mmCIF file of C-alpha atoms in Angstrom:
data_model
loop_
_atom_site.group_PDB
_atom_site.id
_atom_site.type_symbol
_atom_site.label_atom_id
_atom_site.label_comp_id
_atom_site.label_asym_id
_atom_site.label_seq_id
_atom_site.Cartn_x
_atom_site.Cartn_y
_atom_site.Cartn_z
ATOM 1 C CA UNK A 30 -6.680 -8.204 25.288
ATOM 2 C CA UNK A 31 -8.854 -5.535 23.682
ATOM 3 C CA UNK A 32 -6.385 -2.782 24.556
ATOM 4 C CA UNK A 33 -3.415 -4.809 23.327
ATOM 5 C CA UNK A 34 -5.072 -5.549 19.974
ATOM 6 C CA UNK A 35 -6.775 -2.197 19.406
ATOM 7 C CA UNK A 36 -3.893 0.129 20.293
ATOM 8 C CA UNK A 37 -1.667 -0.752 17.294
ATOM 9 C CA UNK A 38 -4.649 -0.475 14.954
ATOM 10 C CA UNK A 39 -5.527 2.939 16.383
ATOM 11 C CA UNK A 40 -1.937 4.161 16.092
ATOM 12 C CA UNK A 41 -1.697 2.838 12.522
ATOM 13 C CA UNK A 42 -4.949 4.595 11.554
ATOM 14 C CA UNK A 43 -3.844 7.906 13.055
ATOM 15 C CA UNK A 44 -0.496 7.716 11.238
ATOM 16 C CA UNK A 45 -2.274 6.962 7.934
ATOM 17 C CA UNK A 46 -4.523 9.989 8.335
ATOM 18 C CA UNK A 47 -1.561 12.227 9.151
ATOM 19 C CA UNK A 48 0.275 11.019 6.057
ATOM 20 C CA UNK A 49 -2.815 11.672 3.920
ATOM 21 C CA UNK A 50 -3.172 15.198 5.349
ATOM 22 C CA UNK A 51 0.477 16.018 4.683
ATOM 23 C CA UNK A 52 0.255 14.585 1.154
ATOM 24 C CA UNK A 53 -2.877 16.667 0.421
ATOM 25 C CA UNK A 54 -1.087 19.768 1.684
ATOM 26 C CA UNK A 55 2.036 19.180 -0.417
ATOM 27 C CA UNK A 56 0.341 17.950 -3.609
ATOM 28 C CA UNK A 57 -3.341 18.932 -3.572
ATOM 29 C CA UNK A 58 -5.608 16.391 -5.307
ATOM 30 C CA UNK A 59 -7.760 17.249 -8.316
ATOM 31 C CA UNK A 60 -10.862 16.939 -6.123
ATOM 32 C CA UNK A 61 -10.162 20.494 -4.937
ATOM 33 C CA UNK A 62 -10.764 21.878 -8.439
ATOM 34 C CA UNK A 63 -14.580 21.583 -8.297
ATOM 35 C CA UNK A 64 -14.710 20.086 -11.788
ATOM 36 C CA UNK A 65 -17.731 18.561 -13.446
ATOM 37 C CA UNK A 66 -18.025 14.785 -13.198
ATOM 38 C CA UNK A 67 -17.013 14.379 -16.831
ATOM 39 C CA UNK A 68 -13.817 16.431 -16.568
ATOM 40 C CA UNK A 69 -12.916 14.872 -13.224
ATOM 41 C CA UNK A 70 -13.375 11.344 -14.576
ATOM 42 C CA UNK A 71 -11.342 12.169 -17.684
ATOM 43 C CA UNK A 72 -8.398 13.216 -15.547
ATOM 44 C CA UNK A 73 -8.688 10.283 -13.145
ATOM 45 C CA UNK A 74 -8.996 7.753 -15.980
ATOM 46 C CA UNK A 75 -5.717 8.983 -17.455
ATOM 47 C CA UNK A 76 -3.836 8.905 -14.154
ATOM 48 C CA UNK A 77 -3.889 12.550 -13.079
ATOM 49 C CA UNK A 78 -4.221 12.657 -9.316
ATOM 50 C CA UNK A 79 -2.727 15.998 -8.314
ATOM 51 C CA UNK A 80 -3.243 19.536 -9.539
ATOM 52 C CA UNK A 81 0.470 19.972 -10.228
ATOM 53 C CA UNK A 82 0.489 16.938 -12.533
ATOM 54 C CA UNK A 83 -2.283 18.516 -14.644
ATOM 55 C CA UNK A 84 -0.609 21.939 -14.673
ATOM 56 C CA UNK A 85 2.651 20.627 -16.099
ATOM 57 C CA UNK A 86 1.026 18.971 -19.117
ATOM 58 C CA UNK A 87 0.600 21.243 -22.159
ATOM 59 C CA UNK A 88 -2.837 21.766 -23.670
ATOM 60 C CA UNK A 89 -1.907 19.928 -26.852
ATOM 61 C CA UNK A 90 -1.085 16.790 -24.865
ATOM 62 C CA UNK A 91 -4.286 16.991 -22.844
ATOM 63 C CA UNK A 92 -6.310 17.269 -26.034
ATOM 64 C CA UNK A 93 -4.808 13.970 -27.195
ATOM 65 C CA UNK A 94 -6.455 12.124 -24.295
ATOM 66 C CA UNK A 95 -9.469 10.065 -25.277
ATOM 67 C CA UNK A 96 -12.795 11.934 -24.960
ATOM 68 C CA UNK A 97 -11.042 15.231 -24.150
ATOM 69 C CA UNK A 98 -12.453 18.207 -26.015
ATOM 70 C CA UNK A 99 -11.793 21.931 -25.903
ATOM 71 C CA UNK A 100 -14.738 22.557 -23.582
ATOM 72 C CA UNK A 101 -13.372 20.155 -20.949
ATOM 73 C CA UNK A 102 -9.874 21.568 -21.395
ATOM 74 C CA UNK A 103 -11.127 25.125 -20.837
ATOM 75 C CA UNK A 104 -13.033 23.987 -17.749
ATOM 76 C CA UNK A 105 -9.926 22.314 -16.320
ATOM 77 C CA UNK A 106 -7.655 25.299 -16.993
ATOM 78 C CA UNK A 107 -10.247 27.712 -15.581
ATOM 79 C CA UNK A 108 -10.662 25.591 -12.446
ATOM 80 C CA UNK A 109 -6.902 25.508 -11.916
ATOM 81 C CA UNK A 110 -6.748 29.280 -12.326
ATOM 82 C CA UNK A 111 -9.558 29.785 -9.793
ATOM 83 C CA UNK A 112 -7.915 27.348 -7.386
ATOM 84 C CA UNK A 113 -4.631 29.282 -7.654
ATOM 85 C CA UNK A 114 -6.506 32.541 -7.024
ATOM 86 C CA UNK A 115 -8.190 31.106 -3.911
ATOM 87 C CA UNK A 116 -4.799 29.955 -2.635
ATOM 88 C CA UNK A 117 -3.432 33.446 -3.214
ATOM 89 C CA UNK A 118 -6.379 34.959 -1.320
ATOM 90 C CA UNK A 119 -5.877 32.610 1.620
ATOM 91 C CA UNK A 120 -2.274 33.751 1.925
ATOM 92 C CA UNK A 121 -3.447 37.349 2.269
ATOM 93 C CA UNK A 122 -2.705 38.662 -1.240
ATOM 94 C CA UNK A 123 1.112 38.620 -1.019
ATOM 95 C CA UNK A 124 2.809 41.247 -3.167
ATOM 96 C CA UNK A 125 5.483 38.888 -4.457
ATOM 97 C CA UNK A 126 2.967 36.840 -6.447
ATOM 98 C CA UNK A 127 2.529 33.098 -6.450
ATOM 99 C CA UNK A 128 5.321 30.529 -6.288
#
């Protein structure tokens, strides 16, 4: 009985972890930005979960968020820039630039 009941749970857990890994690879979460707690919580509170969702929003719109100031905005933009640079380094400095 233990095998019959535990096998589907194990399979389900493995599938969930695979889906999470693929999702993190396709749309990296903002946790990878190494932000301060304040900046991280600002983004999470306003529904930003992926780096690409923060990148597409203009600075003027981010500044309209409650408790967002220029210091936090600069930190976020700098962290995104550093994250992009690290991604570029990991790919071996391709000559064609970044996608």
